[in-house]
CSV table of C-alpha atoms in Angstrom, one decimal:
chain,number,residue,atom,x,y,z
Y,852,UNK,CA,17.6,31.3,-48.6
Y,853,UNK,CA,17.0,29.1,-45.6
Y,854,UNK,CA,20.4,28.2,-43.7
Y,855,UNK,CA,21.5,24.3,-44.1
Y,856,UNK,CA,23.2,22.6,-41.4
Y,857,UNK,CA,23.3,20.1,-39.0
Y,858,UNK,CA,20.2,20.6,-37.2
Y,859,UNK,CA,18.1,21.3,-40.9
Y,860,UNK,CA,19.8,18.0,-42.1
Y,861,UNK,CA,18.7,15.8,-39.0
Y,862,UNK,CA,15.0,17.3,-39.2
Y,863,UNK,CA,14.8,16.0,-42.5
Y,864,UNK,CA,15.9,12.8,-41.7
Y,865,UNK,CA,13.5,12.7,-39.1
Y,866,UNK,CA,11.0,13.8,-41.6
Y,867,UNK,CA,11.7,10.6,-44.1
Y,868,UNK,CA,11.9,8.4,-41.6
Y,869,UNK,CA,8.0,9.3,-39.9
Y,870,UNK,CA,6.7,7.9,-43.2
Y,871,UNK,CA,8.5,4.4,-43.0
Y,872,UNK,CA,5.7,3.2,-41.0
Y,873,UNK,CA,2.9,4.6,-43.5
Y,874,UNK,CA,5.4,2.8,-46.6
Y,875,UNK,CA,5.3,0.0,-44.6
Y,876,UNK,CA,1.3,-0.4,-44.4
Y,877,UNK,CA,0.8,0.4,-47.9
Y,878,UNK,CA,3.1,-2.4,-49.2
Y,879,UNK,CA,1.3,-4.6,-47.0
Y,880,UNK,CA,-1.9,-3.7,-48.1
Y,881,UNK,CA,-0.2,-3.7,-51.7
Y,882,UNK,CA,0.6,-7.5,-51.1
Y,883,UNK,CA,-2.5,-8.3,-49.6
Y,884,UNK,CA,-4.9,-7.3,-53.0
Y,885,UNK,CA,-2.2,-9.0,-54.7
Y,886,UNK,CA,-2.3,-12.2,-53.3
Y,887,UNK,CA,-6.4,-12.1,-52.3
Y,888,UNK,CA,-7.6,-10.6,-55.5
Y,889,UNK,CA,-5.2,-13.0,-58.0
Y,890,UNK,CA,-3.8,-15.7,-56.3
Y,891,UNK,CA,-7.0,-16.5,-54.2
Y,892,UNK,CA,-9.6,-15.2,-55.8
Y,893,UNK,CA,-8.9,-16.2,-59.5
Y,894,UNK,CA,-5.9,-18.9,-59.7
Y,895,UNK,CA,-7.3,-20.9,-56.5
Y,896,UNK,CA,-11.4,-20.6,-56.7
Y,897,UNK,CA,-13.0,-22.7,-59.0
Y,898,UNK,CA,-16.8,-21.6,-58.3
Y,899,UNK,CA,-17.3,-18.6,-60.5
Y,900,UNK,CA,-20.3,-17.7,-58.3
Y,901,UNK,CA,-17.8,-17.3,-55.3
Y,902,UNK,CA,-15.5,-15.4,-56.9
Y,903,UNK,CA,-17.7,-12.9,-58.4
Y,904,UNK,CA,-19.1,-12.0,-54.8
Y,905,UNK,CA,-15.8,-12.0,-53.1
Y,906,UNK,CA,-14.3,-9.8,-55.2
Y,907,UNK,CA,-17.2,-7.3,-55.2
Y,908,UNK,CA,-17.3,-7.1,-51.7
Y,909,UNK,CA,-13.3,-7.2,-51.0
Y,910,UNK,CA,-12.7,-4.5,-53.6
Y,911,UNK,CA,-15.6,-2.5,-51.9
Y,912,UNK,CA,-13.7,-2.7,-48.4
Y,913,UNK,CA,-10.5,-2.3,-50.0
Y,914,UNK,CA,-11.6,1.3,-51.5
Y,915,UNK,CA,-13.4,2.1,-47.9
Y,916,UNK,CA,-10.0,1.4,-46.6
Y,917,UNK,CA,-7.9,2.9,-49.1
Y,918,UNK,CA,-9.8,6.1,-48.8
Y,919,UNK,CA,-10.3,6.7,-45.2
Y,920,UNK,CA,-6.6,6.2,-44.7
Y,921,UNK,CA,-5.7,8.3,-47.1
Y,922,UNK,CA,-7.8,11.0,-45.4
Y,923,UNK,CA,-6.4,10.3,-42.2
Y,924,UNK,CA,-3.4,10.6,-43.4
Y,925,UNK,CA,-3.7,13.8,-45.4
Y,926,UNK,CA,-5.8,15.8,-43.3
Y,927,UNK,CA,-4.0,18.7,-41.7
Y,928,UNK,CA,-4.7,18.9,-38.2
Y,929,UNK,CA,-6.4,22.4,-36.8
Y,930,UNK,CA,-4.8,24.8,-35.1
Y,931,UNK,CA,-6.3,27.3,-33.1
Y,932,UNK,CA,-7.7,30.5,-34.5
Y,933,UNK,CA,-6.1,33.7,-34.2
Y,934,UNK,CA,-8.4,34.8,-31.2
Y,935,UNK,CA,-6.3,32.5,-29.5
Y,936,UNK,CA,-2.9,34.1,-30.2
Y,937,UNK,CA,-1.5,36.8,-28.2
Y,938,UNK,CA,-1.1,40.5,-29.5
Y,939,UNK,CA,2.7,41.9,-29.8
Y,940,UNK,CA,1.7,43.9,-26.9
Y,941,UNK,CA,0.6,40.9,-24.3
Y,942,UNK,CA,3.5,39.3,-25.8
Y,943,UNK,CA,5.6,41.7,-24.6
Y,944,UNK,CA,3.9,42.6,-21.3
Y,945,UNK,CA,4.1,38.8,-20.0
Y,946,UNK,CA,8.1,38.7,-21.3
Y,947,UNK,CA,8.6,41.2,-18.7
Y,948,UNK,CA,5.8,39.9,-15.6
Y,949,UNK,CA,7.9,36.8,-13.8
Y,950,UNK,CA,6.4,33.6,-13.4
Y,951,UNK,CA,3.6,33.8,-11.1
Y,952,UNK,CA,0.6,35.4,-10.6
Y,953,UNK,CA,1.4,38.8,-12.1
Y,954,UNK,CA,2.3,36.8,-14.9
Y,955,UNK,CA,-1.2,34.9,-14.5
Y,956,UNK,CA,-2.9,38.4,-14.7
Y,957,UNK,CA,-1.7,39.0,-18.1
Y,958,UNK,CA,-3.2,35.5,-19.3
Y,959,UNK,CA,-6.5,36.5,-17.3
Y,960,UNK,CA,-6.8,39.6,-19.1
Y,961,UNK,CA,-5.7,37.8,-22.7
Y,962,UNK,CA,-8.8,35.4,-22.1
Y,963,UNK,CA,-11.5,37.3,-21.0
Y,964,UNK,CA,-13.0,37.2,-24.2
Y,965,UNK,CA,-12.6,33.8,-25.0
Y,966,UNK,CA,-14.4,30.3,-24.5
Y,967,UNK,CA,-12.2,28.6,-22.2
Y,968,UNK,CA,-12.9,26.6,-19.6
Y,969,UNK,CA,-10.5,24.4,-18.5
Y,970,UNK,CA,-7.4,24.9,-16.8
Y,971,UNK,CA,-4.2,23.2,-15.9
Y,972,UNK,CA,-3.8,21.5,-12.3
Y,973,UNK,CA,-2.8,24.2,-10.6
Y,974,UNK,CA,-6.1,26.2,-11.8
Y,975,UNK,CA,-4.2,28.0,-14.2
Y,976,UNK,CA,-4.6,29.8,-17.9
Y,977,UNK,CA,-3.4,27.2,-20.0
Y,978,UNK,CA,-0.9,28.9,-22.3
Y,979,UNK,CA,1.8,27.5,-24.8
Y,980,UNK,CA,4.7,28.7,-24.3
Y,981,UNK,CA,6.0,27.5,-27.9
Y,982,UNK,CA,3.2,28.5,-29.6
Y,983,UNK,CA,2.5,31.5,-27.9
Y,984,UNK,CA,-1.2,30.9,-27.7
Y,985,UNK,CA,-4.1,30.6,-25.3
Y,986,UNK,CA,-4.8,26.7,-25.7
Y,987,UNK,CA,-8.4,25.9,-26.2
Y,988,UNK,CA,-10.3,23.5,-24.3
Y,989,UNK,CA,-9.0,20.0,-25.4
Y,990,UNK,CA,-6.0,21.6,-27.3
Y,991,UNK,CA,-2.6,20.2,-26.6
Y,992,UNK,CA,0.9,20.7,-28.4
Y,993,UNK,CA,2.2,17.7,-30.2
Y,994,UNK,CA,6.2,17.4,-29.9
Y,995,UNK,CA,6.2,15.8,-33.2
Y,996,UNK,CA,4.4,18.5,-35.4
Y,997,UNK,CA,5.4,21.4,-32.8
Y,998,UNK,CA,2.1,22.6,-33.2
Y,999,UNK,CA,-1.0,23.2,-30.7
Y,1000,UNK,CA,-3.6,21.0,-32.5
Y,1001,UNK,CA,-8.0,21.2,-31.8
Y,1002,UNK,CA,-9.2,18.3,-29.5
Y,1003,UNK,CA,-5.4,16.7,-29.7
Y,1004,UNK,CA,-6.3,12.6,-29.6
Y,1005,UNK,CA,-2.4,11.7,-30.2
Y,1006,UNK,CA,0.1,11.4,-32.7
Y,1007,UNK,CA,0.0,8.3,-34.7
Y,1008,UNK,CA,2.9,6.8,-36.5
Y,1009,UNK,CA,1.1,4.7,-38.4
Y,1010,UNK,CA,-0.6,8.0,-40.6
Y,1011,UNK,CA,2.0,10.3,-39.9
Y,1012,UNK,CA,-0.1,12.7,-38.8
Y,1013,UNK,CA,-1.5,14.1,-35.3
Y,1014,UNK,CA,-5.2,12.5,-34.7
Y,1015,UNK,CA,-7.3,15.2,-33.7
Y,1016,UNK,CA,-10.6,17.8,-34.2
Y,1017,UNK,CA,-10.2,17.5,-38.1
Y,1018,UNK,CA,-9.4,13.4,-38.8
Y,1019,UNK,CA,-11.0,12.1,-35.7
Y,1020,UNK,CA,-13.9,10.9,-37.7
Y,1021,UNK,CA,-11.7,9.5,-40.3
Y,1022,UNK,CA,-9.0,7.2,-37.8
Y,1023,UNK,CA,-12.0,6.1,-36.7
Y,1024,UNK,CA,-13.6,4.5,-40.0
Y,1025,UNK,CA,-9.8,3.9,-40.6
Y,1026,UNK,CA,-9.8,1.3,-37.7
Y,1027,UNK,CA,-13.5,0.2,-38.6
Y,1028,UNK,CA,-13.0,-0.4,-42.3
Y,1029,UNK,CA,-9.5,-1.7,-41.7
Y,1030,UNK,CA,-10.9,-4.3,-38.9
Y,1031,UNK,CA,-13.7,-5.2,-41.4
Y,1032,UNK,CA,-11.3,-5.4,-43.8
Y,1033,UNK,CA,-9.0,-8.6,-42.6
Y,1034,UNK,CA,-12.0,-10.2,-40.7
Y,1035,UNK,CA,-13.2,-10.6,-44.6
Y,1036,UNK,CA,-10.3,-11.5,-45.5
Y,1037,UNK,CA,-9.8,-14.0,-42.5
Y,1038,UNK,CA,-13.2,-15.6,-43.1
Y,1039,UNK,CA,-12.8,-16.0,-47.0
Y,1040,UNK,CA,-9.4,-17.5,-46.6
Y,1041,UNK,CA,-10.2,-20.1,-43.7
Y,1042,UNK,CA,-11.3,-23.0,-46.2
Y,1043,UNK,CA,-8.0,-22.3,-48.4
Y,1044,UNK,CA,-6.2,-22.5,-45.3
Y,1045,UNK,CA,-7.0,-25.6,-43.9
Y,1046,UNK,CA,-6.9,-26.8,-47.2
Y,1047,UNK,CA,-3.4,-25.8,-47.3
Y,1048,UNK,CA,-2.6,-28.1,-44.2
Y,1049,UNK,CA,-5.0,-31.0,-45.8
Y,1050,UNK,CA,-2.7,-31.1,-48.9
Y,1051,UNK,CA,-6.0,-30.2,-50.8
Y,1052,UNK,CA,-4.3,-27.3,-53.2
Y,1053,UNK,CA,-2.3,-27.7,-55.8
Y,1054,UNK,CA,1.0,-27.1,-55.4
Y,1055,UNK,CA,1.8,-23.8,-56.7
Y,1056,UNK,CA,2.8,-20.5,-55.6
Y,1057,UNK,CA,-1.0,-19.9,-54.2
Y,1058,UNK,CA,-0.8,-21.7,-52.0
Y,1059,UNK,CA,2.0,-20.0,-49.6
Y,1060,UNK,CA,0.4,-16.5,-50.6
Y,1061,UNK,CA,-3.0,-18.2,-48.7
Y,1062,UNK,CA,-1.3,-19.1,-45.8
Y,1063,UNK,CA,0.6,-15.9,-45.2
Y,1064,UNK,CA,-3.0,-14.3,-46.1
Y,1065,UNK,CA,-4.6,-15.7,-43.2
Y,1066,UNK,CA,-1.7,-15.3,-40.7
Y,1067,UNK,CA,-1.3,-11.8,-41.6
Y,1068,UNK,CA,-4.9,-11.1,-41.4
Y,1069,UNK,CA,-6.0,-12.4,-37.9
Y,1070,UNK,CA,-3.1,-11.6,-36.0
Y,1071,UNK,CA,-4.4,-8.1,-37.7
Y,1072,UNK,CA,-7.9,-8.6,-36.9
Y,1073,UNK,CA,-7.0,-8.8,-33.1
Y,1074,UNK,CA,-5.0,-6.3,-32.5
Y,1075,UNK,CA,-7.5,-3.8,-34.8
Y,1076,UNK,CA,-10.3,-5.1,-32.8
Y,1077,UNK,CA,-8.9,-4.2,-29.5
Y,1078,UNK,CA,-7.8,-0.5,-30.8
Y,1079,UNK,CA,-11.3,0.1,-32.4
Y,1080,UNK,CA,-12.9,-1.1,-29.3
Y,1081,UNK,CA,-11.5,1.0,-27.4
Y,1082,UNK,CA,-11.8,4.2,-29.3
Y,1083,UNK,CA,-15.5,3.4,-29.3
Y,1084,UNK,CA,-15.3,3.3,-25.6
Y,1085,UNK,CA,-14.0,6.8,-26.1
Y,1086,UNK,CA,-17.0,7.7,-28.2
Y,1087,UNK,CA,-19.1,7.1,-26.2
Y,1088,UNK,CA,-18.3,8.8,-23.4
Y,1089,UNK,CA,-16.7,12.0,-25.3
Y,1090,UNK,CA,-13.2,11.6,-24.7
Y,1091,UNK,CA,-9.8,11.7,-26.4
Y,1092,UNK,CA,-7.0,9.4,-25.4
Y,1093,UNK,CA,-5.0,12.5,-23.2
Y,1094,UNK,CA,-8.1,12.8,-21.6
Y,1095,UNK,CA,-8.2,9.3,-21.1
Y,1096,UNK,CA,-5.2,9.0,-19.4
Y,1097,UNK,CA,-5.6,12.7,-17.7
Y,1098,UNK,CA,-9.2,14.0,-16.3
Y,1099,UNK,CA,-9.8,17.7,-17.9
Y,1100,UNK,CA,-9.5,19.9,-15.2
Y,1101,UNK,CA,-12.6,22.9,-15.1
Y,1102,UNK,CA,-12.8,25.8,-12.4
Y,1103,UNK,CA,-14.6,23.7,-10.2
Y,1104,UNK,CA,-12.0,21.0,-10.4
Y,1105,UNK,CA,-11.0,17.8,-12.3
Y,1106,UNK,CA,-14.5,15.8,-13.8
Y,1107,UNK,CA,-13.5,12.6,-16.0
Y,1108,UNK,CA,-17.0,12.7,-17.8
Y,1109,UNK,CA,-17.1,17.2,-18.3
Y,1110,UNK,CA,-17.4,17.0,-21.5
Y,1111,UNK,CA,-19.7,13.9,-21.7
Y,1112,UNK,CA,-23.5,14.7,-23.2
Y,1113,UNK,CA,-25.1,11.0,-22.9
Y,1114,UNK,CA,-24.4,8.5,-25.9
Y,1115,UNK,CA,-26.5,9.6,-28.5
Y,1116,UNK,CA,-25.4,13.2,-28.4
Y,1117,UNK,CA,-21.6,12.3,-27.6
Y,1118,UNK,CA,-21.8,10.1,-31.0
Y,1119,UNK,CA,-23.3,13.0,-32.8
Y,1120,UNK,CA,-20.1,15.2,-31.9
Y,1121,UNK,CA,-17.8,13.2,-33.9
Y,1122,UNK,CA,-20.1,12.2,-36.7
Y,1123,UNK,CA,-22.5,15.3,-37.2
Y,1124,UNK,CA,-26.4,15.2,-37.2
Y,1125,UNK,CA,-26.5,14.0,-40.9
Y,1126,UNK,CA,-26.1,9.7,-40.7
Y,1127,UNK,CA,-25.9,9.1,-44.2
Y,1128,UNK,CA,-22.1,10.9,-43.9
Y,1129,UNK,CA,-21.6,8.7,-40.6
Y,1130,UNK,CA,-19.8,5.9,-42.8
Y,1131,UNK,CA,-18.3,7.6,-45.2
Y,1132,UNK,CA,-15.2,9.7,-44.6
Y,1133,UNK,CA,-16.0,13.0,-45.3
Y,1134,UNK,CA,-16.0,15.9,-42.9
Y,1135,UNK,CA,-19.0,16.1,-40.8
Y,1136,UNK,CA,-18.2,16.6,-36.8
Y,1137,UNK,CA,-19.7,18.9,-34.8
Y,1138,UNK,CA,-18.4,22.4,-33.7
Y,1139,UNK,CA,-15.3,24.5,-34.8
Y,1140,UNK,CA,-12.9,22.6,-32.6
Y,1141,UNK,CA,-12.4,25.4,-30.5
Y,1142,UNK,CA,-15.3,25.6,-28.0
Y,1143,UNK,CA,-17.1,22.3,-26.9
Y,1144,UNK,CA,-20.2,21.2,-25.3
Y,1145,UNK,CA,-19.9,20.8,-21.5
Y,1146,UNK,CA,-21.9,18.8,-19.0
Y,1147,UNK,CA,-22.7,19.8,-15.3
Y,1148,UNK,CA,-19.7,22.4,-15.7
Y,1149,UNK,CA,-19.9,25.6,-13.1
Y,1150,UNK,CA,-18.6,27.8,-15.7
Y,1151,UNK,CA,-16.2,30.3,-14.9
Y,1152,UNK,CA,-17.4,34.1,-14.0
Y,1153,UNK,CA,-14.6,35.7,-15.9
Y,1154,UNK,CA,-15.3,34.3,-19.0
Y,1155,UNK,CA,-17.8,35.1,-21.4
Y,1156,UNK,CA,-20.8,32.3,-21.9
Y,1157,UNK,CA,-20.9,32.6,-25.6
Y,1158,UNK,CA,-17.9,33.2,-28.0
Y,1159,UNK,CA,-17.5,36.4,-29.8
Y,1160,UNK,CA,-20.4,37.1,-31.5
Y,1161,UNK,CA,-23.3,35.0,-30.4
Y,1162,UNK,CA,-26.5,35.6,-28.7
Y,1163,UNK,CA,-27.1,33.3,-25.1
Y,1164,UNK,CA,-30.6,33.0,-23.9
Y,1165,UNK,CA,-30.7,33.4,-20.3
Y,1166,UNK,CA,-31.1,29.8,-18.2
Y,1167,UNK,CA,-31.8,29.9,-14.6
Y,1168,UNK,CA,-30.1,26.9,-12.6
Y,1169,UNK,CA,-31.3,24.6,-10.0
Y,1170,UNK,CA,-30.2,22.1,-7.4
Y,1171,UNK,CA,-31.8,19.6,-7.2
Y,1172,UNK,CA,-31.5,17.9,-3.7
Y,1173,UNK,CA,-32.2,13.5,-3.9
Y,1174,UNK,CA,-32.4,13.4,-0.4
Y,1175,UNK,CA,-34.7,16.4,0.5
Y,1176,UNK,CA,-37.1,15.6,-2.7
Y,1177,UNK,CA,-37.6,19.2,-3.6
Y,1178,UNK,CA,-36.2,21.4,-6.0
Y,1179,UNK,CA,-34.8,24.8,-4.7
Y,1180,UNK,CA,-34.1,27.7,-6.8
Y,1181,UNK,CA,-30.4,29.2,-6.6
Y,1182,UNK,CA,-29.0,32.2,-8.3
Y,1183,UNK,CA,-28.4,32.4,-11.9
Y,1184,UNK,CA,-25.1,31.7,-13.1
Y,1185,UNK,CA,-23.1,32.7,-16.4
Y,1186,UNK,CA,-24.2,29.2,-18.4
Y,1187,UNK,CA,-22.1,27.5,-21.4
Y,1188,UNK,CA,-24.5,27.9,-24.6
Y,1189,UNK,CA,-24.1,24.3,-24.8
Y,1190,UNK,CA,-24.7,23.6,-21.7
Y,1191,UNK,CA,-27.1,20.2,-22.2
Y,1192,UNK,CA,-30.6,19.3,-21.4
Y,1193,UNK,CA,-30.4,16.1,-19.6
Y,1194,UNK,CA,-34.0,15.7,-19.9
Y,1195,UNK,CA,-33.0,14.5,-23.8
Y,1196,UNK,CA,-29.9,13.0,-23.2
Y,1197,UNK,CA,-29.0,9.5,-22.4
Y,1198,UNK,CA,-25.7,9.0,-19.6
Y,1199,UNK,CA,-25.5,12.6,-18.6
Y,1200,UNK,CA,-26.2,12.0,-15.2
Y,1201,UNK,CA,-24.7,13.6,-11.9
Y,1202,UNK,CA,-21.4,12.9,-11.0
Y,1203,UNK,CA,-22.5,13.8,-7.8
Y,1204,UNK,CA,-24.2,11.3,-5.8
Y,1205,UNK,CA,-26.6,14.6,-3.6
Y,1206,UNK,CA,-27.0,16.9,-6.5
Y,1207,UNK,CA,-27.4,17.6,-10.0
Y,1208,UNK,CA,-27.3,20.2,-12.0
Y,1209,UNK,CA,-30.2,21.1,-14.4
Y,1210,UNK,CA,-30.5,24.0,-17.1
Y,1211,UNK,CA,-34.3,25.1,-17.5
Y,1212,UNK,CA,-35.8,28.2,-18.9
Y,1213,UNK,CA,-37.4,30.5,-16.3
Y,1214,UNK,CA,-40.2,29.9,-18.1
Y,1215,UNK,CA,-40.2,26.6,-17.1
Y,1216,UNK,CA,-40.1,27.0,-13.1
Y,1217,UNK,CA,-41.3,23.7,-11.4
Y,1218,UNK,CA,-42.9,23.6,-8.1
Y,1219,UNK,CA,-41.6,21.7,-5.2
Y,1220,UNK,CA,-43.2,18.6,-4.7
């Protein structure tokens, strides 16, 4: 039996009182079909026409919304894989190795074998003490679940629930649906509204329900609007909010845009290859959460190119010089698989203003020119 006291009694407090925010939205949207659906819709239209189409196209944004909260809400965020964790034995061995670089050893050794390559700012493994796990690239601990979750984007109150590899997809139709939602609303409800003001309703309960409609709506619509556009921002440039705020840091140093692949690519990362899943919230994003695609990265010698498993074709890398005008030939170097072709790619250009970075095949040596 699990021990009770005052610690176990405080954490399910805390536990209740994460989901006022989430009973709080869905009274709200409770209300708001309420007094759209009835009290606008079919006490205060009088065009049958009008209602008839509003109410097939609110009730189809309503279930849009309804369901990609829902799965933003109830997805369970990814943790890493057991690769990640360390054995009893390098658990042991790095209890007894002090802090430092003996204790940086036993991390080395722990990820040779593994797909990383970022580190922390010091250049270091980056390891969870709490969870006692090699993090993967773009994996952070939450505070609030105490858990290391894939591609952490933050934890958001308003779902309960950490926003990362597995729900990314569906916060975002979240925010888009919920947006499209009261701007529908909003633009519906403007004629009632002024109405209201003109004494042109009759004076029933409606009418207060219609004017607390539109209030509640815009002031929704702008703040939604600025949230979604700014996760879109994110998008599009293959970023999370930590990494936002914090440049990933690779061998070769800190590089905002690391993980950035050019628009088209980047936007296929979070909602797969197949469009006709894009708007609908189902599971379709690229990868495994663990291992990511990585742009102009000098990967790391010590660690493998592939994960455990997979077959890597051999690239040869160039530098290609603007000034000089002639491509030069340097040795190869251990590649990610993912490693993109800019070639295909839109926005993956060098951070560098001299030099960029180009995967060929050897196959495909060019000439100088």
């Amino acid at each position: 039996m699990a021990p009770s006291g005052p610690g176990s009694v405080r954490r399910r407090c805390r536990r209740v009182l994460y989901w006022i925010p989430v009973v709080f939205i869905s009274l709200l949207l409770g209300w708001s079909y309420y007094a759209y659906a009835i009290q606008l819709c079919i006490v205060s239209m009088e065009n049958v026409g009008e209602q008839v189409v509003c109410l097939i196209a609110y009730h189809l944004l309503f279930a849009m919304f309804v369901w990609s909260y829902w799965k933003t809400i109830f997805t369970l965020p990814m943790n890493p894989s057991k690769e990640f964790h360390l054995s009893y034995a390098e658990k042991e061995l790095l209890e007894r190795e002090p802090r430092g670089e003996a204790h940086q050893e036993v991390l080395r050794r722990a990820a040779k074998d593994l797909p990383i390559y970022t580190r922390t700012m010091s250049g270091a493994i980056r390891y969870c003490d709490r969870c006692q796990l090699i993090k993967p690239d773009r994996c952070h601990h939450c505070s609030v679940c105490d858990k290391c979750i894939l591609k952490m984007d933050h934890h958001c109150p308003w779902v309960n629930n950490c926003v990362g590899f597995s729900n990314y997809k569906f916060f975002l139709l979240f925010l888009a649906y919920s947006l499209l939602y009261c701007l529908f609303i909003a633009a519906t409800d403007l004629q009632y509204f002024i109405k209201f003001w003109t004494n042109g309703l009759p004076d029933t309960q409606a009418k207060f329900h219609i004017m607390f409609l539109f209030f509640a709506a815009a002031m929704f619509s702008v703040s939604l609007s600025s949230l979604f556009g700014y996760h879109c921002w994110l998008v599009s440039k293959n970023k999370s909010t930590l990494e936002a705020f914090r440049s990933p840091v690779f061998r070769h140093g800190t590089d905002k845009n690391g993980f950035s692949l050019g628009f088209s690519k980047n936007m296929r990362q979070v909602f797969g290859d197949e469009k006709k899943y894009w708007l609908l919230p189902v599971f379709s994003s690229l990868g495994d959460g663990c291992s990511f695609p990585t742009c102009l990265v000098n990967q790391d010698p010590e660690q493998p190119s592939t994960p455990a498993g997979m077959n890597s074709t051999s690239k040869t890398e160039f530098l290609l010089c603007w000034n000089a005008a002639y491509i030069t030939p340097v040795p190869p170097l251990l590649l990610s698989p993912f490693l993109i072709d800019h070639s295909t790619s839109s926005g993956g250009a060098c951070h560098d203003p001299t030099i960029l970075l180009e995967a060929v095949t050897p196959v495909a040596v060019p000439k100088p020119f």
